[in-house]
XYZ file of C-alpha atoms in Angstrom:
743
model
C 113.576 86.938 107.783
C 112.709 90.409 106.437
C 108.948 90.277 107.016
C 105.919 88.051 107.473
C 102.870 89.083 105.459
C 99.676 88.089 107.223
C 96.441 87.499 105.358
C 93.402 86.143 107.206
C 95.157 86.801 110.528
C 94.849 90.524 109.808
C 91.058 90.399 109.312
C 88.447 91.160 111.986
C 84.883 90.168 111.049
C 82.168 92.573 112.184
C 78.354 92.472 111.761
C 76.410 95.013 109.747
C 75.735 97.076 112.867
C 79.513 97.357 113.417
C 79.984 99.240 110.138
C 79.122 102.909 110.002
C 76.479 103.771 107.338
C 78.893 106.330 105.878
C 81.187 103.463 104.899
C 78.342 101.639 103.171
C 77.261 104.772 101.324
C 80.831 105.560 100.223
C 81.687 102.095 98.887
C 78.413 101.934 96.952
C 78.900 105.451 95.570
C 82.347 104.738 94.130
C 82.243 100.992 93.378
C 78.645 100.247 92.328
C 76.174 103.147 92.324
C 73.339 100.901 91.043
C 73.973 98.300 93.758
C 70.447 98.588 95.203
C 68.836 98.404 91.743
C 70.457 95.406 90.012
C 70.203 91.720 90.865
C 73.906 90.961 91.111
C 74.854 91.928 87.564
C 74.940 95.426 86.096
C 73.988 94.611 82.510
C 75.011 98.007 81.177
C 78.391 97.882 82.906
C 79.066 94.310 81.850
C 78.110 95.000 78.224
C 80.553 97.898 78.202
C 83.299 95.662 79.644
C 82.678 92.815 77.189
C 82.684 95.239 74.263
C 86.033 96.606 75.454
C 87.404 93.064 75.667
C 86.256 92.203 72.150
C 87.495 95.399 70.524
C 90.799 95.464 72.424
C 91.269 91.674 72.177
C 92.731 91.598 75.653
C 92.178 92.647 79.212
C 88.764 92.825 80.780
C 87.622 96.263 81.858
C 85.552 97.143 84.928
C 81.833 96.432 85.083
C 81.905 94.186 88.151
C 79.255 94.843 90.776
C 79.958 94.617 94.500
C 78.267 91.199 94.469
C 80.535 90.011 91.667
C 83.606 91.293 93.500
C 82.525 89.426 96.642
C 82.160 86.218 94.616
C 85.571 86.747 93.008
C 87.283 87.453 96.357
C 85.686 84.419 97.993
C 85.645 81.759 95.283
C 87.408 82.704 92.063
C 90.892 83.607 90.873
C 91.865 87.084 89.655
C 92.702 85.801 86.176
C 91.268 88.239 83.650
C 89.274 86.161 81.173
C 85.780 86.419 79.734
C 85.031 82.888 81.017
C 85.798 83.945 84.586
C 83.670 87.054 84.127
C 80.677 85.007 83.018
C 81.094 82.513 85.892
C 81.366 85.408 88.300
C 78.153 86.945 86.945
C 76.230 83.656 87.198
C 77.290 83.078 90.816
C 76.520 86.693 91.710
C 72.987 86.358 90.314
C 72.424 83.176 92.352
C 73.768 84.809 95.520
C 71.382 87.752 95.152
C 68.437 85.302 95.145
C 69.416 84.082 98.629
C 71.068 86.997 100.470
C 69.822 90.491 101.238
C 71.670 93.510 99.883
C 72.853 94.440 103.370
C 74.245 90.951 103.991
C 76.139 91.042 100.686
C 77.525 94.514 101.400
C 78.590 93.499 104.915
C 80.349 90.371 103.632
C 82.115 92.399 100.940
C 83.357 95.012 103.412
C 84.663 92.215 105.651
C 86.686 90.615 102.848
C 87.976 93.451 100.641
C 91.645 94.527 100.801
C 92.281 98.135 101.929
C 96.077 98.238 101.536
C 98.911 98.045 104.059
C 98.044 94.449 104.883
C 94.548 95.289 106.166
C 91.725 92.972 105.083
C 88.218 94.021 105.975
C 86.836 97.361 107.023
C 87.333 96.853 110.768
C 91.035 96.122 110.484
C 91.441 98.958 107.987
C 89.735 101.423 110.327
C 92.074 100.407 113.149
C 95.166 100.573 110.922
C 94.441 104.023 109.478
C 92.317 105.739 112.157
C 92.862 103.698 115.354
C 89.162 103.218 116.058
C 86.429 100.802 115.031
C 84.549 100.949 111.742
C 81.382 101.832 113.663
C 82.847 105.266 114.532
C 83.973 106.346 111.070
C 83.382 109.876 109.824
C 82.426 110.680 106.200
C 85.978 111.684 105.233
C 87.421 108.495 106.713
C 84.845 106.342 104.952
C 85.541 108.112 101.647
C 89.282 107.543 102.024
C 88.841 103.798 102.631
C 86.225 103.429 99.878
C 88.663 104.816 97.333
C 91.427 102.294 98.093
C 90.168 98.857 96.873
C 90.191 99.755 93.167
C 94.017 100.003 93.320
C 95.496 99.571 96.840
C 98.981 100.572 95.673
C 98.043 103.706 93.713
C 95.621 105.028 96.359
C 97.738 104.098 99.406
C 97.566 107.117 101.789
C 100.977 106.215 103.237
C 102.899 105.814 99.993
C 100.932 108.327 97.892
C 99.191 110.778 100.246
C 98.418 113.379 97.559
C 96.906 110.839 95.194
C 94.917 109.306 98.049
C 93.597 112.718 99.106
C 92.521 113.452 95.519
C 90.803 110.058 95.395
C 89.045 110.811 98.690
C 87.811 114.125 97.258
C 86.374 112.261 94.264
C 84.444 109.860 96.540
C 83.191 112.753 98.684
C 81.986 114.500 95.552
C 80.081 111.362 94.537
C 78.470 111.229 97.983
C 77.524 114.889 97.631
C 76.160 114.492 94.099
C 74.143 111.423 95.112
C 72.570 113.289 98.024
C 74.272 111.565 100.957
C 76.166 114.683 102.109
C 74.933 118.220 102.718
C 76.962 121.107 101.352
C 78.369 121.843 104.794
C 79.277 118.189 105.449
C 80.939 117.990 102.043
C 83.043 121.129 102.557
C 84.080 120.094 106.082
C 85.008 116.597 104.913
C 87.287 117.972 102.199
C 89.263 119.771 104.932
C 89.388 116.763 107.268
C 93.029 115.772 107.981
C 94.514 112.750 106.268
C 96.035 110.024 108.490
C 99.679 110.739 109.282
C 101.955 108.120 107.675
C 103.826 107.615 110.932
C 100.564 106.791 112.731
C 99.548 104.020 110.333
C 100.293 100.780 112.144
C 100.851 97.808 109.863
C 99.546 94.416 110.947
C 102.398 92.434 109.373
C 105.488 91.387 111.301
C 108.216 93.638 109.911
C 111.846 92.685 110.457
C 114.463 95.178 111.600
C 116.977 94.724 108.794
C 115.341 96.396 105.819
C 111.713 97.388 106.457
C 111.524 99.766 103.473
C 112.822 97.074 101.147
C 110.433 94.479 102.626
C 107.502 96.801 102.013
C 108.674 97.352 98.429
C 108.769 93.578 97.890
C 105.268 93.301 99.364
C 103.990 95.851 96.848
C 105.525 93.889 93.958
C 103.830 90.704 95.183
C 100.447 92.399 95.623
C 100.596 93.969 92.157
C 101.565 90.684 90.509
C 99.562 88.101 92.447
C 96.827 90.199 94.068
C 96.436 90.654 97.837
C 94.689 87.322 98.387
C 97.683 85.275 97.221
C 100.347 87.716 98.433
C 99.045 87.710 102.016
C 97.338 84.345 102.249
C 98.824 82.134 99.548
C 101.593 80.595 101.633
C 104.324 81.977 99.366
C 107.923 81.743 100.516
C 109.866 84.571 98.928
C 113.646 84.873 98.808
C 114.865 88.362 98.002
C 118.044 89.722 96.446
C 118.964 91.819 99.499
C 122.325 91.244 101.176
C 121.872 91.847 104.904
C 125.522 92.769 105.419
C 125.502 95.284 102.575
C 122.297 96.748 103.988
C 124.122 97.363 107.275
C 127.063 98.869 105.389
C 124.718 101.314 103.646
C 123.239 102.420 106.964
C 126.710 102.727 108.512
C 128.015 104.804 105.588
C 125.128 107.242 105.977
C 125.623 107.447 109.756
C 129.342 108.112 109.288
C 128.959 110.935 106.756
C 125.566 112.450 107.608
C 124.003 111.245 110.876
C 120.192 111.331 110.876
C 119.474 113.551 113.876
C 116.170 115.102 112.825
C 117.688 118.346 111.556
C 120.093 117.011 108.939
C 118.787 116.252 105.432
C 117.468 112.761 104.760
C 119.302 110.159 102.663
C 118.151 107.447 100.261
C 120.529 104.818 98.893
C 120.137 101.927 96.438
C 122.856 99.447 95.455
C 122.450 97.158 92.412
C 124.668 94.254 91.357
C 125.825 94.453 87.743
C 128.067 91.404 87.521
C 127.477 88.359 89.761
C 123.658 88.615 89.669
C 122.812 91.393 87.183
C 120.022 93.733 88.226
C 119.769 92.408 91.793
C 119.086 95.023 94.502
C 121.664 94.428 97.254
C 120.849 97.321 99.607
C 118.066 99.868 99.964
C 117.795 102.682 102.501
C 114.446 104.428 102.150
C 114.442 106.554 105.288
C 115.750 106.880 108.823
C 112.823 105.505 110.849
C 110.308 103.141 109.277
C 108.057 103.048 112.341
C 107.753 106.834 112.223
C 107.299 107.189 108.466
C 106.704 104.382 105.973
C 107.210 106.609 102.916
C 110.061 104.990 100.966
C 112.401 107.711 99.693
C 114.257 105.181 97.545
C 111.229 103.952 95.574
C 108.538 106.615 96.056
C 110.570 109.802 96.473
C 110.306 111.299 92.991
C 112.654 114.281 92.979
C 114.428 116.236 90.266
C 117.731 114.461 89.512
C 119.436 117.574 88.195
C 122.619 116.965 86.232
C 122.637 113.244 87.067
C 120.077 113.019 84.216
C 122.576 114.336 81.639
C 124.002 110.878 80.767
C 120.603 110.063 79.228
C 121.046 113.055 76.898
C 124.494 111.728 75.992
C 123.068 108.259 75.380
C 120.438 109.759 73.053
C 123.141 111.645 71.164
C 125.167 108.445 70.726
C 122.068 106.675 69.379
C 121.868 109.446 66.773
C 125.515 108.788 65.820
C 126.878 111.981 67.431
C 130.483 111.673 68.554
C 131.629 113.004 71.971
C 134.295 114.929 70.067
C 131.516 117.312 68.931
C 132.185 120.843 70.123
C 129.588 123.253 71.486
C 130.126 126.615 73.171
C 129.879 126.908 76.946
C 128.458 130.317 77.930
C 127.333 132.029 81.117
C 123.905 132.334 79.544
C 122.342 130.835 76.447
C 118.920 131.332 74.843
C 117.528 128.208 73.151
C 114.921 128.692 70.409
C 112.176 126.122 71.026
C 109.600 126.534 68.307
C 109.289 130.286 68.391
C 109.761 130.581 72.163
C 112.976 131.284 74.012
C 114.262 128.978 76.771
C 116.843 130.910 78.848
C 119.540 128.778 80.529
C 122.183 129.960 82.992
C 125.361 128.054 83.668
C 126.240 126.897 87.187
C 127.647 129.876 89.107
C 127.997 131.830 85.867
C 130.838 129.739 84.430
C 131.783 130.035 80.750
C 134.325 127.555 79.387
C 134.084 128.550 75.738
C 134.183 125.890 72.991
C 134.350 122.452 74.664
C 133.637 118.896 73.538
C 130.957 116.687 75.075
C 133.525 114.761 77.143
C 134.499 117.958 78.941
C 130.891 119.158 79.130
C 129.728 116.053 81.050
C 132.740 116.143 83.391
C 132.132 119.785 84.289
C 128.338 119.362 84.136
C 127.904 122.308 81.795
C 124.255 123.403 81.606
C 124.647 125.645 78.561
C 126.105 122.829 76.460
C 123.568 120.233 77.590
C 120.632 122.560 76.971
C 121.911 122.914 73.395
C 122.416 119.152 73.091
C 118.873 118.498 74.378
C 117.495 120.855 71.712
C 119.604 119.100 69.069
C 118.535 115.514 69.850
C 114.991 116.420 70.948
C 113.600 116.274 74.506
C 111.056 113.606 73.542
C 113.890 111.352 72.396
C 115.714 111.930 75.697
C 112.587 110.849 77.613
C 112.283 107.735 75.433
C 115.918 106.769 76.049
C 115.557 107.250 79.807
C 112.470 105.025 79.836
C 114.269 102.358 77.824
C 117.179 102.415 80.283
C 114.954 101.883 83.322
C 113.201 105.102 84.389
C 109.535 104.155 84.848
C 108.180 107.456 86.221
C 106.258 109.624 83.770
C 108.616 111.922 81.868
C 107.310 114.931 79.951
C 109.257 115.799 76.819
C 109.992 119.326 77.986
C 113.288 120.930 76.999
C 114.386 121.208 80.637
C 114.425 117.396 80.864
C 118.078 117.412 79.781
C 118.988 119.383 82.906
C 117.105 116.993 85.183
C 113.856 118.884 85.662
C 111.678 115.750 85.313
C 111.446 113.681 88.536
C 112.783 110.175 89.140
C 113.455 107.959 92.167
C 116.848 106.773 93.456
C 115.901 103.190 92.546
C 115.103 104.217 88.962
C 118.362 106.164 88.645
C 120.396 103.231 89.986
C 118.686 100.829 87.582
C 119.158 103.112 84.566
C 122.879 103.574 85.330
C 123.132 99.789 85.776
C 122.134 99.563 82.112
C 125.350 101.464 81.290
C 127.449 99.127 83.445
C 125.732 96.072 81.934
C 126.886 96.910 78.425
C 123.801 98.881 77.382
C 121.314 96.208 78.470
C 118.398 96.916 80.823
C 117.907 94.038 83.218
C 114.344 92.914 83.981
C 113.106 89.936 85.976
C 111.590 86.898 84.275
C 108.560 86.933 86.623
C 107.829 90.639 87.020
C 108.968 92.067 83.674
C 110.098 95.695 83.544
C 110.633 96.029 87.302
C 113.829 96.148 89.402
C 114.946 92.705 90.568
C 114.119 92.690 94.286
C 112.979 89.048 94.347
C 115.211 86.055 93.646
C 112.828 83.095 93.997
C 109.186 82.446 94.892
C 108.108 79.085 96.257
C 104.408 78.188 96.137
C 103.843 74.739 97.612
C 106.376 72.374 96.080
C 106.967 74.606 93.022
C 109.858 77.044 93.056
C 110.051 79.843 90.475
C 113.256 81.791 89.804
C 113.055 85.465 88.885
C 115.923 85.190 86.410
C 117.610 88.280 84.940
C 116.398 89.068 81.427
C 118.473 91.494 79.334
C 116.940 93.989 76.888
C 119.216 95.822 74.445
C 118.966 99.603 74.734
C 122.442 100.761 73.672
C 125.124 98.972 71.712
C 128.113 97.732 73.681
C 130.211 100.495 72.072
C 127.712 103.179 73.062
C 127.616 101.911 76.661
C 131.416 101.738 76.768
C 131.598 105.340 75.568
C 129.223 106.476 78.329
C 131.279 104.570 80.920
C 134.439 106.222 79.642
C 132.943 109.725 79.708
C 131.506 109.320 83.217
C 134.930 108.328 84.538
C 136.034 111.865 83.700
C 133.424 113.185 86.156
C 135.235 111.398 89.005
C 138.772 111.877 87.714
C 138.729 115.644 87.191
C 135.106 116.852 87.251
C 132.390 117.467 89.824
C 132.572 113.976 91.384
C 136.189 113.948 92.534
C 135.168 113.262 96.156
C 134.028 109.761 95.103
C 137.400 108.706 93.673
C 138.821 105.358 94.856
C 142.590 105.199 94.182
C 143.407 102.250 91.935
C 139.802 101.752 90.811
C 137.977 102.839 87.684
C 134.944 104.750 88.967
C 132.256 106.214 86.708
C 129.414 108.411 87.896
C 127.575 111.687 87.755
C 126.685 114.326 90.290
C 123.358 116.129 90.339
C 122.447 119.365 92.098
C 119.079 121.021 91.533
C 118.339 124.710 91.510
C 118.646 126.386 94.902
C 120.368 123.250 96.256
C 117.052 121.507 96.974
C 118.253 118.024 95.919
C 121.724 116.527 95.705
C 122.637 113.269 93.940
C 125.549 111.054 93.148
C 125.052 107.950 91.039
C 128.348 106.101 90.760
C 129.519 102.677 89.739
C 132.306 100.184 89.282
C 132.002 97.485 86.617
C 130.570 95.265 89.401
C 128.167 97.544 91.292
C 125.988 100.675 90.874
C 124.990 102.826 93.861
C 122.639 105.834 93.754
C 122.590 108.298 96.665
C 120.088 111.131 97.137
C 120.261 113.786 99.876
C 117.510 116.282 100.639
C 114.524 117.102 102.803
C 111.669 114.684 102.062
C 108.572 116.697 102.975
C 109.254 119.763 100.854
C 111.943 121.440 98.804
C 114.321 123.095 101.286
C 117.453 124.863 99.968
C 120.527 123.204 101.519
C 122.730 126.291 101.387
C 124.868 125.720 104.487
C 124.489 122.081 105.640
C 127.822 120.927 104.179
C 130.050 122.369 106.898
C 128.658 125.826 106.285
C 128.597 125.445 102.496
C 125.895 124.366 100.016
C 125.107 120.688 99.566
C 125.939 119.691 95.980
C 126.157 116.241 94.417
C 129.914 116.187 94.934
C 129.589 116.683 98.712
C 127.479 114.440 100.985
C 126.165 112.136 98.226
C 129.624 111.428 96.783
C 131.126 110.949 100.259
C 128.352 108.537 101.308
C 128.885 106.595 98.075
C 132.609 106.338 98.792
C 132.086 105.309 102.433
C 129.716 102.544 101.315
C 132.024 101.238 98.579
C 135.018 101.205 100.919
C 133.142 98.626 103.025
C 131.503 96.737 100.164
C 134.678 96.140 98.148
C 136.525 94.021 100.762
C 133.296 92.295 101.830
C 132.558 91.199 98.246
C 136.277 90.497 97.654
C 136.194 92.621 94.531
C 139.323 93.247 92.478
C 139.969 96.364 90.387
C 138.530 95.891 86.914
C 138.504 98.056 83.828
C 135.404 99.009 81.931
C 135.303 97.584 78.383
C 137.027 99.877 75.897
C 135.013 101.650 73.245
C 136.101 101.516 69.630
C 136.974 104.852 68.070
C 135.517 105.012 64.567
C 136.192 107.989 62.347
C 133.970 111.030 62.978
C 133.601 114.018 60.672
C 131.839 117.354 61.037
C 128.354 117.784 59.558
C 126.064 120.818 59.715
C 122.648 119.663 60.906
C 119.278 120.989 62.031
C 116.544 119.464 64.212
C 113.356 119.222 62.123
C 110.348 117.790 63.923
C 112.516 115.882 66.400
C 114.791 114.400 63.695
C 118.358 115.532 62.964
C 118.799 116.286 59.260
C 121.610 117.625 57.087
C 121.417 121.349 56.436
C 120.348 122.070 52.860
C 122.169 125.409 52.966
C 119.314 127.674 54.028
C 118.290 126.198 57.418
C 118.228 128.308 60.579
C 119.408 127.279 64.070
C 121.970 124.843 62.698
C 124.803 123.098 64.541
C 128.062 121.646 63.331
C 128.605 118.292 65.032
C 130.951 115.358 64.594
C 129.178 112.195 63.399
C 130.584 108.705 63.269
C 130.962 107.850 59.605
C 129.881 111.397 58.745
C 126.178 110.532 58.860
C 123.427 111.649 61.293
C 121.136 108.768 62.268
C 117.696 108.494 63.774
C 117.431 106.863 67.219
C 116.323 103.651 65.455
C 119.676 103.524 63.652
C 118.369 104.475 60.194
C 119.879 107.317 58.199
C 118.113 110.637 58.714
C 116.606 112.326 55.614
C 118.030 115.520 54.171
C 116.385 118.725 55.367
C 114.007 120.660 53.130
C 114.403 124.102 54.671
C 113.094 127.102 52.748
C 114.958 130.383 52.176
C 114.185 132.855 54.972
C 112.008 130.200 56.587
C 109.330 131.103 59.137
C 106.707 129.117 61.051
C 103.100 129.278 59.829
C 100.832 130.146 62.792
C 97.360 128.582 63.052
C 94.817 131.433 63.124
C 91.593 129.476 62.501
C 88.898 130.693 64.883
C 90.520 134.098 65.372
C 89.228 137.422 64.060
C 90.357 138.566 60.616
C 92.042 141.599 62.159
C 94.067 139.404 64.510
C 94.916 136.915 61.750
C 96.189 139.616 59.408
C 98.361 141.144 62.140
C 99.703 137.761 63.290
C 100.645 136.604 59.796
C 102.064 139.968 58.835
C 104.371 139.874 61.853
C 106.031 136.582 60.818
C 106.271 138.046 58.054
C 103.756 136.283 55.773
C 101.196 137.683 53.313
C 97.543 136.965 54.179
C 95.010 136.664 51.349
C 91.308 136.446 52.248
C 88.631 134.607 50.284
C 84.990 134.697 51.349
C 82.092 132.294 51.301
C 78.417 133.048 52.055
C 77.561 132.903 55.732
C 74.583 130.981 57.046
C 72.142 132.666 59.393
C 73.642 132.833 62.905
C 77.244 132.251 61.769
C 79.886 134.657 63.065
C 81.281 136.921 60.383
C 84.692 138.527 60.334
C 86.427 135.379 61.656
C 88.743 132.836 60.035
C 87.013 129.477 59.397
C 89.740 127.930 57.238
C 93.404 128.384 56.364
C 95.763 127.011 53.725
C 98.403 125.926 54.559
C 97.450 125.688 58.203
C 100.718 124.351 59.652
C 104.367 123.928 58.781
C 106.840 126.432 57.397
C 107.073 128.885 54.504
C 109.501 131.430 53.141
C 109.109 134.976 54.384
C 106.278 136.894 52.661
C 104.784 133.725 51.144
C 101.020 133.882 50.611
C 98.715 132.277 53.212
C 95.063 131.908 52.200
C 92.418 132.637 54.822
C 88.770 131.666 54.446
C 86.121 133.826 56.110
C 82.320 134.083 55.940
C 80.492 137.156 54.654
C 76.795 137.771 55.153
C 74.711 138.554 52.061
C 72.119 140.412 54.164
C 74.264 142.266 56.668
C 75.094 141.374 60.250
C 73.099 141.537 63.444
C 74.073 144.736 65.275
C 74.701 144.939 68.992
C 71.749 146.744 70.596
C 72.346 145.868 74.265
C 72.452 149.108 76.248
C 70.324 151.081 73.764
C 66.871 152.425 74.497
C 64.082 150.217 73.085
C 62.949 152.627 70.370
C 66.452 153.118 68.999
C 67.208 149.366 69.148
C 63.981 148.462 67.303
C 64.625 151.012 64.572
C 68.152 149.700 64.041
C 66.968 146.096 63.701
C 63.911 146.835 61.572
C 66.094 148.593 59.001
C 67.499 145.085 58.373
C 63.923 143.753 58.031
C 64.150 141.763 61.275
C 61.068 140.822 63.309
C 61.493 142.274 66.811
C 59.623 141.114 69.924
C 60.012 142.583 73.411
C 60.223 140.908 76.800
C 59.817 142.893 80.023
C 58.087 146.000 78.644
C 58.324 148.502 75.810
C 60.216 151.279 77.625
C 63.692 151.228 79.072
C 67.022 149.813 77.958
C 67.837 146.514 76.244
C 69.770 144.142 78.560
C 69.956 141.033 76.322
C 69.295 140.096 72.708
C 68.385 136.547 71.638
C 70.543 136.567 68.469
C 74.211 137.435 69.127
C 75.738 140.503 67.544
C 78.158 140.149 64.604
C 76.363 137.068 63.238
C 74.838 136.759 59.775
C 71.356 138.255 59.403
C 68.555 137.507 56.951
C 65.190 139.081 56.124
C 62.400 138.295 58.609
C 64.894 136.981 61.198
C 63.136 136.828 64.562
C 64.929 138.427 67.529
C 63.756 138.929 71.111
C 64.992 141.843 73.220
C 64.841 141.732 77.004
C 64.094 145.183 78.389
C 64.749 146.589 81.839
C 62.483 149.567 82.614
């Protein structure tokens, strides 16, 4: 028994007088600001929601009033259909004929789910603040009011920064709607958030794997809603192996005891053979009762070089052979669209010309920065997502060196896609989520969360990755993880300044990801490994090995070989990255690379042949100068070098003159000194001069020479401080202008 999730047992009903007015104000402000005006249905909000449903042909948007939400929580299912929405609206209208607004609001606050197993405002106040709802302060009320919309996303334990930002939004609404004074608002923004270790959960949490149990709870709440997850009588069997969970904890204690000063450890083990995709062990922290933040599922940290296999996978999808040779240098400057991305190699190493097999084994930054530029950072992000990374990944060039964050669970799942022959494993019930749940029994119906495979790489591409990552353990940075007699594949990861250390390793039967670091902030681990820096090949690799040395005999595993990759012919081709697509050099392209391609043909990531490049001789980028001054535009184009040609059109009164309003061509590339046409406006009657700062008499004379009608504001002596028509705009005869004068 990992946990018991309590529903109604975790609710304490309180009368209206037992709920602080701040809580009522806050929930109305963020959930239903017209609550006291409508009669159960917000027609404007519902019309907007129905229109969204019709145009999107799918999910129902917001638009529910507090009364409708109360009806849904009490009587209806959470199924998102227009029929349910209309039933909900009808019942809400009837309820408003019989109950007062205060009674409805009180009932709603007693039934709504506030996260962490707490139903109702009284239980939530005790869970988060350890006092009754009657004693809540504005900041506390705002925090709770922000949770019901999405209890997982706004959970102050799991996502404290997001929850604090949500609280600030609710406080701002209270301030804008007149409930808070300026001083109350400013003080509430500074009010401390509840400490995660002080949040007491009402569920009965077992001792074996509390972080894992909480992760399963979140999956159930997101899929079924809190009402069913906590009160639906579900019996859930998980994929966790209690003995392997103990082995994970013992391996960590053996290599890096958690004594309060040592770095923290997160570990995730995933089955890739007997029950593909099943999570067998998860260590999310050292003390769940002290801190419920799950480092394995919520700890998004930079994975460093352990992200490089996703760059390799992207290269393989584009038909690039690992025999391709790039130059390893101490320092390399990568041209990224006119900007320079400087990259330094680890400890200033320079290995010279090396192939991609050697580059991954030695974790060469200079080579992988070049490879990221070649295949395109956006394509690397797409591949990582397809393999199992679900965190947001920006397509920045540094992604190839692991600068975009991921969690240990995501890394384990993505590497499991390599071990599973290039297939990402989802669950039949939960879709693109790690398989933490095996079966769910509701009444007499039992539902299996079967593994569902999605092709990401071909079996040959996956086999190639598995082969290359064995080199990391055999002679590269992951040698400490070697198991004599076993084929071990994996990759180390060490971030800049030794702030995070990773090892993600696997046998054909099992993938295990290990992260080591300080959870609260980035702390350089420059001496923790027996007086030396903590890198991926130190504590993480040793913890991985200690875990596998226990798991192998327990699971009665036998040494197995990874499937062999075929070795098709590869020949060298000179290519260039054009708009994120590799293309053959047409003989005049810049920033080209010579790479080995299977079959001698570069491919797109979708497997189709890439088009030939259409580079121009002496090619340069065309900058967009629309909206800039003509002087700037001429200088900017001339520096490329390109030749600007200006054509004019008549300006309308009030238009700025001397600026670029059109450009042809506006984007793309051209040969050096090609002509770029700029369109600007020219006034037929001169331009309005700047007269601010001049004495009135001089300013009037200047304007009247252009036949403008001048009126004065503030007197007829002194200096002009403002003019009603801006300077440098098109003038016309009899244009009226007002000057403000300061005596």
